[in-house]
Coordinates of C-alpha atoms in Angstrom, one line a residue:
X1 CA 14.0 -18.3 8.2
X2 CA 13.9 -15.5 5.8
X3 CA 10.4 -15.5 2.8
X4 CA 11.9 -13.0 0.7
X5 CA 11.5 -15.3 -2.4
X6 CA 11.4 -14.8 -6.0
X7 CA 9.7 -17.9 -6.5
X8 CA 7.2 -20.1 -4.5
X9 CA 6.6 -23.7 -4.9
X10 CA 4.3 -25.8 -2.6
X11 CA 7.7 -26.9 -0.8
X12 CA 7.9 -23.4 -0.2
X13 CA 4.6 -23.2 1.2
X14 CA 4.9 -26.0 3.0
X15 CA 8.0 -24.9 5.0
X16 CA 6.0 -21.4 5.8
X17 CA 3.2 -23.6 7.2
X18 CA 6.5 -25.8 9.2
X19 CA 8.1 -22.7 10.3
X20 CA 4.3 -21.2 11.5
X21 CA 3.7 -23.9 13.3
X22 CA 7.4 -23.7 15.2
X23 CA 6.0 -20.2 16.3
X24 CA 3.4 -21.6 17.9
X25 CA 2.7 -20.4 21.7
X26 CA 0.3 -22.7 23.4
X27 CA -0.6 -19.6 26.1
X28 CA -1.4 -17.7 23.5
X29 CA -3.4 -20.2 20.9
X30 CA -5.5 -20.9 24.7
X31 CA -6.0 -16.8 24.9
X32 CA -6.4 -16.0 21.5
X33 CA -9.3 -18.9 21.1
X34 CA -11.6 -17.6 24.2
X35 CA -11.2 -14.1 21.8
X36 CA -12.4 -15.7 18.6
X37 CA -15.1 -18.1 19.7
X38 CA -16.2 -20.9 17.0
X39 CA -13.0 -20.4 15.3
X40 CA -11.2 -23.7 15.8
X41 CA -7.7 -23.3 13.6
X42 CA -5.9 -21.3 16.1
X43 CA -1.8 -22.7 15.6
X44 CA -1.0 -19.6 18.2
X45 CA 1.3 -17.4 16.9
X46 CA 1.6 -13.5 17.8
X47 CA 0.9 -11.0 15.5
X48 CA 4.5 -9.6 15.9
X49 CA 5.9 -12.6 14.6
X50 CA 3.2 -12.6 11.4
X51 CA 3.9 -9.1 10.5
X52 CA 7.7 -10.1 10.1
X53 CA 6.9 -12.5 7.9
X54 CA 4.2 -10.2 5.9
X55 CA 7.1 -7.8 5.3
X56 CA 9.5 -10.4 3.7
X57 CA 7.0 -12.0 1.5
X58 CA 5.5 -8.3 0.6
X59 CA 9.6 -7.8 -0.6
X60 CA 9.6 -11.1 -2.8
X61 CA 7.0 -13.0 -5.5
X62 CA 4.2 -12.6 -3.0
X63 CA 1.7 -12.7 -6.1
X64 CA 2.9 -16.3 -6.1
X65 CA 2.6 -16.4 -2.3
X66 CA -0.9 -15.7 -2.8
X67 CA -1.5 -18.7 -5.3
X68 CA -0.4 -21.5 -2.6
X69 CA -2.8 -19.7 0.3
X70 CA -5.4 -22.5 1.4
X71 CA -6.8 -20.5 4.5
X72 CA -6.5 -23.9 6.2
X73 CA -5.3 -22.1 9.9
X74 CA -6.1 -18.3 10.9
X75 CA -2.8 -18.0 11.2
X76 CA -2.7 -18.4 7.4
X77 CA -6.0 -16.3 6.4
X78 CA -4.0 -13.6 9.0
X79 CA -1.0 -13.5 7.4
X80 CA -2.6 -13.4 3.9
X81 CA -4.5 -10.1 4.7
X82 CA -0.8 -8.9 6.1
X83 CA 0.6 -9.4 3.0
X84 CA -2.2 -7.7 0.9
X85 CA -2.5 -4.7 3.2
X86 CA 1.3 -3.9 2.5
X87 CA 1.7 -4.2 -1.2
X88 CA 2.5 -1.1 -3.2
X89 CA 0.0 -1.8 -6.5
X90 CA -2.1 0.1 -8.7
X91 CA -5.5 1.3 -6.9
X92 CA -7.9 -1.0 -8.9
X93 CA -5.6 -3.8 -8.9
X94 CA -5.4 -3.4 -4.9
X95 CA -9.0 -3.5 -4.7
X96 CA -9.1 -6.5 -6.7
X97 CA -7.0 -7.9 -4.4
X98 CA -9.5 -6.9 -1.2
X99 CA -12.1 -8.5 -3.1
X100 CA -11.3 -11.7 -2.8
X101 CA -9.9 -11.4 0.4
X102 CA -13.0 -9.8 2.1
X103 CA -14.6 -13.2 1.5
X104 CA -12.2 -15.2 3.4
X105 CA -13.0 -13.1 6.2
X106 CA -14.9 -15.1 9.1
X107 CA -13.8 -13.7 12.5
X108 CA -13.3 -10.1 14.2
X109 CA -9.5 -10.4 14.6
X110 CA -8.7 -10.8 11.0
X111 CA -11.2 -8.2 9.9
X112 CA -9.8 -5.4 12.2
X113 CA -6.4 -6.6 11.3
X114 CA -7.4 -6.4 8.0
X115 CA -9.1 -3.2 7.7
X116 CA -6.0 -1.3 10.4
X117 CA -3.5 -2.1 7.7
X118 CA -5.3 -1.0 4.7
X119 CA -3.8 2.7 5.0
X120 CA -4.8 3.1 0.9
X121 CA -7.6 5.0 2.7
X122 CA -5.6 7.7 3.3
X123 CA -3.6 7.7 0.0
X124 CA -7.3 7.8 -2.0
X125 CA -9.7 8.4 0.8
X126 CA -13.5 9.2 -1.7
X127 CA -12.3 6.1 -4.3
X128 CA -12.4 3.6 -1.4
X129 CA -15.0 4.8 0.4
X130 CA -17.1 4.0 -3.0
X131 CA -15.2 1.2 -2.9
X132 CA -16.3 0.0 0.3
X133 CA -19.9 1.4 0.6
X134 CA -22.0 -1.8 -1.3
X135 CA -20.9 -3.6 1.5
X136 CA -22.8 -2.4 3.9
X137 CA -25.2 -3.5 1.9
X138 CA -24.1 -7.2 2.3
X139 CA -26.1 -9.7 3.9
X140 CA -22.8 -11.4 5.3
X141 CA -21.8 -10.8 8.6
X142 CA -18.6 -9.8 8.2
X143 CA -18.3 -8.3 4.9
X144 CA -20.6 -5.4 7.0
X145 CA -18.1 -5.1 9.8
X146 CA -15.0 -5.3 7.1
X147 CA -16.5 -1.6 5.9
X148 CA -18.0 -0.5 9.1
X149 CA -14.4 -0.9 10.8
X150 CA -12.7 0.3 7.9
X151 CA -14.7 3.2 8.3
X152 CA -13.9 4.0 12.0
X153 CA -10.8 3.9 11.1
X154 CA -10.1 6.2 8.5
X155 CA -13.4 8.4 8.4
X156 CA -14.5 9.9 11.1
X157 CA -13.4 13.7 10.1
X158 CA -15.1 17.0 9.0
X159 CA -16.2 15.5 5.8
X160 CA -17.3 11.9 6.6
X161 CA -19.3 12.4 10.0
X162 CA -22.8 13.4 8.6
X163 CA -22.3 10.4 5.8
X164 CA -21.0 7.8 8.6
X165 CA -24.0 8.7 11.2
X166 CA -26.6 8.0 8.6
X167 CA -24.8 4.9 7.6
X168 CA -24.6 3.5 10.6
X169 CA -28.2 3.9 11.2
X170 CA -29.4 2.3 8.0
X171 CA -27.2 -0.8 9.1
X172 CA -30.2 -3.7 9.8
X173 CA -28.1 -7.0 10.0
X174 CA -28.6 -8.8 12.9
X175 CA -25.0 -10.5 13.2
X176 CA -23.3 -9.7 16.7
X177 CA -20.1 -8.3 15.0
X178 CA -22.4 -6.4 12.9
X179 CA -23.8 -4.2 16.2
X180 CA -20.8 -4.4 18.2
X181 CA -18.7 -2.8 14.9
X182 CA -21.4 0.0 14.9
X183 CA -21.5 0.2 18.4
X184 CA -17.6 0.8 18.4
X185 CA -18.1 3.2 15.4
X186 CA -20.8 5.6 16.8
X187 CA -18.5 5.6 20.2
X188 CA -15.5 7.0 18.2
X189 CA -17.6 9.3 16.7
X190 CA -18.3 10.7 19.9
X191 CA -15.4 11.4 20.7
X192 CA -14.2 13.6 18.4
X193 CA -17.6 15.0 17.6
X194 CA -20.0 14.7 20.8
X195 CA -23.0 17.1 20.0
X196 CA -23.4 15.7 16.8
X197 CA -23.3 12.4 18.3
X198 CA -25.3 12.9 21.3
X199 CA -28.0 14.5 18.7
X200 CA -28.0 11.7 17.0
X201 CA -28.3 9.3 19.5
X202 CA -31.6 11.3 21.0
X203 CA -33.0 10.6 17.3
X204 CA -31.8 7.7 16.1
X205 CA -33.6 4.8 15.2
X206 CA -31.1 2.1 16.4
X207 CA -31.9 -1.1 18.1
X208 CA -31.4 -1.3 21.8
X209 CA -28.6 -3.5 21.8
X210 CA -26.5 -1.6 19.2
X211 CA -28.1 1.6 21.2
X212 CA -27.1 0.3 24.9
X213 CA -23.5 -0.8 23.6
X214 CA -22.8 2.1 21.9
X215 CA -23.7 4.1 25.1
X216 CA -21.4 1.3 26.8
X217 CA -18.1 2.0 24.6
X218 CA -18.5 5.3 25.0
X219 CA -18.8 5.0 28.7
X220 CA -15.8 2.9 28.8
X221 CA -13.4 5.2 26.7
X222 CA -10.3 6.7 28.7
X223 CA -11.1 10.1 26.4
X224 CA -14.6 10.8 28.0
X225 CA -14.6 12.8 31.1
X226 CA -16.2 11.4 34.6
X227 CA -19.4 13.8 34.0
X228 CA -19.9 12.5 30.4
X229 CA -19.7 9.4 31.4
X230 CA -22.3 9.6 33.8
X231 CA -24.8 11.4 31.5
X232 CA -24.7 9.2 28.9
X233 CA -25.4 6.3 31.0
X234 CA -28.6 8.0 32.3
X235 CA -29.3 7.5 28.6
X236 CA -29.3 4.1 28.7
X237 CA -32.6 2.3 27.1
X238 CA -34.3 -0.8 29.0

């Protein structure tokens, strides 16, 4: 089925939802569950398969798309973020856009889906990085790891590393996703700038969990030596 449309009805919709569901691979739904625990409205489908469609609604009236959206499935909320990452708009109306989508946000999947496909970073790199600093400020789980992810992403360079380092240590949120996004953030920072890292690791005023799993990820990357790994796991705090 082809979702290049130029208009949408709910019939529309409804046969997106039909066609969604014909995608479905029970292996996968099983997989892709013990991944996202407490979310329940896995249909199954791959992200291959979503990104196809996100490109053929992105070509049609996917404003109107966006109107019949009910976030019933993941699949749905998934394919919706898709769609907005890919649209070519005006800056401000874009992050219009992310606003109300950052919202809908209530696992890690669709976040780091989310936040991979929003390559407007590079395009405008300062606007939305004062477009995504309040929330860190956010008392919702994932509206923290939506910037903190969108930050390892697209940030960690000459210019961002002093910013992102102090960010990350001001983060106080107690969600899990929370740590392990700054835990996965201070990793990546080590690898492509380890003194600075390492310096402010020995200084930092991070939990131990966020500490310890940072120290993990790091430990665990393929582009960190034998002999760094070993000396930052003799950093390790019990």
């Amino acid at each position: 089925m082809n979702f290049t449309l130029k208009t949408w009805t709910q019939s529309d919709y409804d046969n997106l939802l039909l066609y969604i569901h014909e995608l479905a691979d029970k292996k996968y739904q099983i997989f892709n569950q013990r991944l996202l625990p407490n979310v329940n409205n896995v249909i199954g489908v791959r992200m291959p398969l979503l990104q196809k469609i996100a490109i053929q609604i992105v070509k049609g009236n996917w404003k109107e798309y966006l109107t019949y959206v009910n976030d019933q499935y993941y699949e749905e909320t998934m394919l919706k973020g898709l769609v907005i990452t890919k649209v070519k708009i005006d800056l401000l109306e874009h992050f219009e856009l992310i606003a109300e989508f950052v919202p809908c946000i209530n696992n890690w999947a669709v976040c780091d889906s989310f936040c991979a496909g929003l390559k407007i970073a590079k395009e405008y790199p300062d606007k939305v990085f004062d477009f995504i600093k309040p929330y860190l400020l956010s008392d919702n789980e994932y509206n923290i790891r939506f910037a903190v992810v969108l930050i390892l992403f697209y940030y960690i360079n000459d210019e961002y590393i002093d910013t992102i380092l102090s960010l990350m240590e001001n983060i106080h949120q107690d969600g899990y996703y929370v740590k392990m996004a700054v835990a996965w953030c201070i990793s990546m920072c080590y690898v492509k700038y380890e003194e600075k890292t390492i310096s402010f690791l020995k200084h930092s005023s991070l939990d131990d969990f966020t500490y310890n799993r940072a120290l993990q990820k790091i430990s665990e990357s393929n582009q960190v030596s034998r002999d760094k790994k070993a000396e930052i796991r003799k950093m390790k705090q019990t």
